[in-house]
């Protein structure tokens, strides 16, 4: 870990004990801002260091770099006191490609993603993330597919190309069907892109559900403490007999079972019987 990135990371780690000692004396808002700021900083620094490892190990852009990125990000949970309770990881061991979908809550989702990311799995992300300095660089090196969500027709065309590559190279593709971060304690309506992709490629959909972060992370009230995240990988849903006409049905089915699991894992029993609006949205 030589060079400027290595020294910067060592300096940050050296300052961490001092920061932890000062935190109890600071206001809740200041503590929240410091924790978020430090999180963004370690993301930038760790991305720079990981990029060097990826270039030295694999020479450039490849999904194989995800194993390196995963090791770096998995250390973050110790800094922030987060524990993961995992269930159903064996369902990722299926042979062949698939589309993995999960709920999307905050910037902390990256830690949850890397905690369970299966081998040979790429992600779909908005194009804007590619320009976020070293974070964009490490995403590029890890094989992340960047899509311009503002152009629906272009995004759908790109997804179909991803589907062909996924089948040809035996990849798994991870997508957040809500399309944006959502920390309101429920699921947003899903966009159609992930389901068009699965049906077009005739591959299974594997839903993944993370429990709500609201007990330890809530930006509107400046809450950011240690906590536990429950993660459950649900049963695969086959799409071999489906056509484009089945997209709404598949989307509704996935939304329903994921919402039920989300409320159960999050201990939100009162919401389970409440109205939650429609489950469809414009295509991703």
Short mmCIF file of C-alpha atoms in Angstrom, two decimals:
data_model
loop_
_atom_site.label_atom_id
_atom_site.label_comp_id
_atom_site.label_asym_id
_atom_site.label_seq_id
_atom_site.Cartn_x
_atom_site.Cartn_y
_atom_site.Cartn_z
CA UNK A 1 0.00 0.00 0.00
CA UNK A 2 2.76 2.41 -1.03
CA UNK A 3 2.50 5.86 -2.63
CA UNK A 4 0.28 8.86 -1.77
CA UNK A 5 -2.93 6.83 -1.50
CA UNK A 6 -1.33 4.49 1.01
CA UNK A 7 -0.04 7.36 3.15
CA UNK A 8 -3.43 9.10 3.01
CA UNK A 9 -5.20 5.94 4.15
CA UNK A 10 -2.72 5.43 7.00
CA UNK A 11 -3.22 9.05 8.10
CA UNK A 12 -7.00 8.59 8.13
CA UNK A 13 -6.73 5.41 10.15
CA UNK A 14 -4.39 7.20 12.57
CA UNK A 15 -6.88 10.01 13.08
CA UNK A 16 -9.81 7.63 13.58
CA UNK A 17 -9.22 7.00 17.33
CA UNK A 18 -9.08 10.75 17.96
CA UNK A 19 -12.30 11.25 16.03
CA UNK A 20 -14.02 8.51 18.02
CA UNK A 21 -12.94 10.14 21.29
CA UNK A 22 -14.33 13.52 20.24
CA UNK A 23 -17.66 12.29 18.84
CA UNK A 24 -19.51 11.96 22.20
CA UNK A 25 -18.77 15.62 22.94
CA UNK A 26 -20.23 16.92 19.69
CA UNK A 27 -23.83 17.73 18.78
CA UNK A 28 -25.93 15.13 16.99
CA UNK A 29 -25.91 17.14 13.75
CA UNK A 30 -22.14 17.61 13.80
CA UNK A 31 -21.58 13.92 14.56
CA UNK A 32 -23.84 12.97 11.66
CA UNK A 33 -22.05 15.28 9.24
CA UNK A 34 -18.64 14.05 10.38
CA UNK A 35 -19.63 10.41 9.97
CA UNK A 36 -21.03 11.01 6.49
CA UNK A 37 -18.04 13.10 5.50
CA UNK A 38 -15.62 10.46 6.76
CA UNK A 39 -17.59 7.75 4.95
CA UNK A 40 -17.31 9.64 1.66
CA UNK A 41 -13.62 10.23 2.29
CA UNK A 42 -12.77 6.60 2.98
CA UNK A 43 -14.78 5.63 -0.11
CA UNK A 44 -12.63 7.95 -2.23
CA UNK A 45 -9.34 6.86 -0.67
CA UNK A 46 -10.16 3.14 -0.59
CA UNK A 47 -11.36 3.35 -4.21
CA UNK A 48 -8.03 4.86 -5.24
CA UNK A 49 -6.01 2.19 -3.44
CA UNK A 50 -8.28 -0.61 -4.71
CA UNK A 51 -7.94 0.74 -8.27
CA UNK A 52 -4.17 0.30 -8.07
CA UNK A 53 -4.60 -3.28 -6.87
CA UNK A 54 -7.09 -3.98 -9.68
CA UNK A 55 -4.78 -2.57 -12.35
CA UNK A 56 -1.80 -4.50 -11.00
CA UNK A 57 -3.76 -7.76 -10.67
CA UNK A 58 -5.94 -7.76 -13.79
CA UNK A 59 -4.65 -4.91 -15.94
CA UNK A 60 -7.95 -3.15 -16.53
CA UNK A 61 -11.74 -3.43 -16.57
CA UNK A 62 -13.09 -6.87 -15.63
CA UNK A 63 -15.75 -8.33 -13.36
CA UNK A 64 -12.96 -10.28 -11.64
CA UNK A 65 -11.91 -7.01 -9.98
CA UNK A 66 -15.07 -7.21 -7.86
CA UNK A 67 -13.36 -9.73 -5.56
CA UNK A 68 -10.74 -7.07 -4.73
CA UNK A 69 -13.31 -4.29 -4.29
CA UNK A 70 -15.38 -6.57 -2.08
CA UNK A 71 -12.50 -7.11 0.36
CA UNK A 72 -11.90 -3.38 0.72
CA UNK A 73 -15.55 -2.47 1.30
CA UNK A 74 -16.15 -5.29 3.78
CA UNK A 75 -13.81 -3.54 6.23
CA UNK A 76 -16.10 -0.48 6.40
CA UNK A 77 -18.63 -2.20 8.66
CA UNK A 78 -16.08 -2.45 11.46
CA UNK A 79 -15.50 1.31 11.37
CA UNK A 80 -19.23 2.05 11.63
CA UNK A 81 -20.27 -0.76 13.97
CA UNK A 82 -22.64 -2.45 11.53
CA UNK A 83 -23.50 -6.14 11.77
CA UNK A 84 -25.09 -8.21 9.04
CA UNK A 85 -27.39 -11.15 9.67
CA UNK A 86 -27.44 -13.20 6.45
CA UNK A 87 -29.93 -15.81 5.26
CA UNK A 88 -30.32 -17.71 1.98
CA UNK A 89 -26.89 -17.10 0.43
CA UNK A 90 -26.88 -20.66 -0.91
CA UNK A 91 -29.45 -19.54 -3.51
CA UNK A 92 -26.66 -17.65 -5.29
CA UNK A 93 -24.92 -20.97 -5.97
CA UNK A 94 -27.23 -21.80 -8.87
CA UNK A 95 -25.48 -22.42 -12.18
CA UNK A 96 -25.98 -20.00 -15.04
CA UNK A 97 -26.76 -16.28 -15.26
CA UNK A 98 -29.53 -14.48 -13.39
CA UNK A 99 -30.89 -11.03 -12.54
CA UNK A 100 -30.61 -10.06 -8.87
CA UNK A 101 -32.87 -7.28 -7.57
CA UNK A 102 -32.80 -5.59 -4.17
CA UNK A 103 -34.21 -2.62 -2.30
CA UNK A 104 -32.17 0.62 -2.32
CA UNK A 105 -32.09 2.76 0.83
CA UNK A 106 -29.01 4.97 1.13
CA UNK A 107 -25.34 5.50 0.37
CA UNK A 108 -24.68 2.73 2.91
CA UNK A 109 -26.14 0.15 0.51
CA UNK A 110 -22.69 -0.39 -0.95
CA UNK A 111 -21.64 -2.11 2.29
CA UNK A 112 -24.66 -4.40 2.15
CA UNK A 113 -24.04 -5.14 -1.52
CA UNK A 114 -20.41 -6.11 -1.03
CA UNK A 115 -21.25 -8.20 2.05
CA UNK A 116 -23.06 -10.80 -0.08
CA UNK A 117 -22.05 -10.07 -3.70
CA UNK A 118 -21.74 -13.41 -5.54
CA UNK A 119 -18.91 -14.23 -7.92
CA UNK A 120 -19.06 -12.88 -11.49
CA UNK A 121 -21.74 -10.34 -10.69
CA UNK A 122 -21.91 -6.89 -12.30
CA UNK A 123 -24.12 -3.96 -11.33
CA UNK A 124 -26.26 -1.51 -13.27
CA UNK A 125 -25.77 2.11 -12.18
CA UNK A 126 -26.71 5.60 -13.33
CA UNK A 127 -24.19 7.21 -15.68
CA UNK A 128 -23.54 10.16 -13.33
CA UNK A 129 -21.66 7.89 -10.90
CA UNK A 130 -18.94 7.30 -13.49
CA UNK A 131 -17.69 10.87 -12.94
CA UNK A 132 -17.30 10.62 -9.14
CA UNK A 133 -13.50 10.58 -9.08
CA UNK A 134 -11.87 7.42 -7.79
CA UNK A 135 -15.28 5.94 -6.93
CA UNK A 136 -16.29 6.16 -10.58
CA UNK A 137 -12.94 4.69 -11.58
CA UNK A 138 -13.24 1.65 -9.32
CA UNK A 139 -16.82 1.07 -10.50
CA UNK A 140 -15.59 1.15 -14.10
CA UNK A 141 -12.74 -1.24 -13.34
CA UNK A 142 -15.21 -3.58 -11.61
CA UNK A 143 -17.31 -3.90 -14.76
CA UNK A 144 -20.28 -1.78 -13.64
CA UNK A 145 -22.62 -0.96 -16.55
CA UNK A 146 -23.51 2.75 -16.63
CA UNK A 147 -26.88 3.71 -18.10
CA UNK A 148 -28.38 7.10 -18.93
CA UNK A 149 -31.69 6.83 -17.10
CA UNK A 150 -32.97 10.09 -18.60
CA UNK A 151 -33.23 8.44 -22.01
CA UNK A 152 -35.63 5.54 -21.56
CA UNK A 153 -35.22 4.09 -25.07
CA UNK A 154 -31.42 4.21 -24.84
CA UNK A 155 -31.48 2.66 -21.37
CA UNK A 156 -33.71 -0.20 -22.50
CA UNK A 157 -31.51 -0.84 -25.54
CA UNK A 158 -28.43 -0.93 -23.30
CA UNK A 159 -30.17 -3.37 -20.94
CA UNK A 160 -30.92 -5.74 -23.80
CA UNK A 161 -27.24 -5.68 -24.76
CA UNK A 162 -26.38 -6.41 -21.13
CA UNK A 163 -28.72 -9.39 -21.29
CA UNK A 164 -26.95 -10.85 -24.30
CA UNK A 165 -23.56 -10.37 -22.62
CA UNK A 166 -24.88 -11.83 -19.37
CA UNK A 167 -25.91 -15.07 -21.09
CA UNK A 168 -22.81 -15.29 -23.27
CA UNK A 169 -20.34 -14.73 -20.40
CA UNK A 170 -22.38 -16.44 -17.65
CA UNK A 171 -22.73 -13.33 -15.48
CA UNK A 172 -25.11 -12.28 -12.74
CA UNK A 173 -26.53 -8.76 -12.97
CA UNK A 174 -27.54 -6.76 -9.87
CA UNK A 175 -30.18 -4.03 -10.26
CA UNK A 176 -32.08 -1.76 -7.87
CA UNK A 177 -35.59 -1.80 -9.39
CA UNK A 178 -36.78 1.17 -7.32
CA UNK A 179 -34.43 3.24 -9.45
CA UNK A 180 -33.40 5.61 -6.66
CA UNK A 181 -32.57 5.62 -2.96
CA UNK A 182 -35.53 5.29 -0.66
CA UNK A 183 -35.29 5.55 3.11
CA UNK A 184 -38.98 6.06 3.90
CA UNK A 185 -39.44 2.66 5.57
CA UNK A 186 -41.22 1.02 2.64
CA UNK A 187 -40.60 0.10 -1.01
CA UNK A 188 -41.09 2.50 -3.90
CA UNK A 189 -42.87 1.33 -7.06
CA UNK A 190 -40.55 -0.72 -9.28
CA UNK A 191 -39.30 0.28 -12.70
CA UNK A 192 -39.62 -2.26 -15.51
CA UNK A 193 -36.04 -2.50 -16.77
CA UNK A 194 -34.87 -5.41 -14.59
CA UNK A 195 -37.90 -7.50 -15.52
CA UNK A 196 -37.62 -6.82 -19.24
CA UNK A 197 -33.97 -7.86 -18.95
CA UNK A 198 -34.76 -11.14 -17.17
CA UNK A 199 -37.55 -12.12 -19.54
CA UNK A 200 -35.59 -11.10 -22.65
CA UNK A 201 -32.66 -13.26 -21.50
CA UNK A 202 -34.83 -16.10 -20.11
CA UNK A 203 -32.95 -16.08 -16.81
CA UNK A 204 -34.27 -16.31 -13.23
CA UNK A 205 -34.88 -13.31 -11.01
CA UNK A 206 -33.44 -13.57 -7.49
CA UNK A 207 -34.89 -11.02 -5.03
CA UNK A 208 -32.71 -9.81 -2.15
CA UNK A 209 -34.15 -7.85 0.76
CA UNK A 210 -32.33 -5.67 3.30
CA UNK A 211 -34.14 -4.66 6.48
CA UNK A 212 -34.82 -0.98 7.11
CA UNK A 213 -31.90 1.21 8.17
CA UNK A 214 -34.19 3.65 10.02
CA UNK A 215 -33.33 2.31 13.49
CA UNK A 216 -29.71 3.49 13.13
CA UNK A 217 -29.55 5.73 10.03
CA UNK A 218 -32.00 8.55 9.41
CA UNK A 219 -30.66 11.70 7.66
CA UNK A 220 -33.74 13.82 8.40
CA UNK A 221 -33.13 13.49 12.15
CA UNK A 222 -29.32 13.30 11.87
CA UNK A 223 -29.26 9.78 13.30
CA UNK A 224 -26.25 7.62 12.45
CA UNK A 225 -25.27 5.00 15.03
CA UNK A 226 -24.20 1.36 15.02
CA UNK A 227 -26.83 -1.22 14.12
CA UNK A 228 -27.80 -4.56 12.62
CA UNK A 229 -28.98 -5.20 9.07
CA UNK A 230 -30.89 -8.37 8.25
CA UNK A 231 -30.39 -9.65 4.71
CA UNK A 232 -32.44 -12.37 3.08
CA UNK A 233 -32.00 -13.92 -0.37
CA UNK A 234 -35.40 -15.11 -1.59
CA UNK A 235 -36.21 -18.02 -3.89
CA UNK A 236 -35.40 -17.61 -7.61
CA UNK A 237 -38.32 -16.88 -9.94
CA UNK A 238 -38.10 -18.55 -13.34
CA UNK A 239 -38.91 -16.57 -16.51
CA UNK A 240 -38.35 -19.19 -19.22
CA UNK A 241 -42.04 -19.40 -20.13
CA UNK A 242 -42.66 -15.64 -19.90
CA UNK A 243 -42.92 -13.02 -22.63
CA UNK A 244 -42.86 -9.22 -22.58
CA UNK A 245 -46.57 -9.31 -21.76
CA UNK A 246 -45.72 -10.90 -18.41
CA UNK A 247 -43.49 -8.00 -17.27
CA UNK A 248 -46.21 -6.27 -15.18
CA UNK A 249 -47.16 -9.58 -13.56
CA UNK A 250 -43.53 -10.45 -12.74
CA UNK A 251 -42.90 -6.94 -11.42
CA UNK A 252 -45.99 -7.08 -9.19
CA UNK A 253 -45.04 -10.52 -7.88
CA UNK A 254 -41.50 -9.44 -7.00
CA UNK A 255 -42.65 -6.21 -5.39
CA UNK A 256 -45.21 -8.07 -3.28
CA UNK A 257 -42.86 -10.74 -1.91
CA UNK A 258 -40.02 -8.27 -1.36
CA UNK A 259 -42.27 -5.82 0.47
CA UNK A 260 -43.64 -8.59 2.68
CA UNK A 261 -40.08 -9.70 3.51
CA UNK A 262 -38.92 -6.12 4.04
CA UNK A 263 -41.66 -5.39 6.57
CA UNK A 264 -41.04 -8.69 8.34
CA UNK A 265 -37.28 -8.24 8.55
CA UNK A 266 -37.72 -4.63 9.67
CA UNK A 267 -40.34 -5.47 12.33
CA UNK A 268 -42.94 -3.17 10.75
CA UNK A 269 -46.09 -5.33 11.27
CA UNK A 270 -48.49 -2.37 11.16
CA UNK A 271 -47.49 -1.47 7.62
CA UNK A 272 -48.06 -4.97 6.27
CA UNK A 273 -51.80 -4.42 5.97
CA UNK A 274 -51.60 -0.79 4.87
CA UNK A 275 -51.99 0.62 1.40
CA UNK A 276 -48.78 1.29 -0.45
CA UNK A 277 -49.85 2.57 -3.85
CA UNK A 278 -49.16 1.06 -7.23
CA UNK A 279 -46.15 -1.09 -8.04
CA UNK A 280 -45.46 0.10 -11.53
CA UNK A 281 -43.39 2.98 -12.80
CA UNK A 282 -41.84 4.12 -16.09
CA UNK A 283 -39.25 1.75 -17.50
CA UNK A 284 -35.73 2.13 -16.23
#
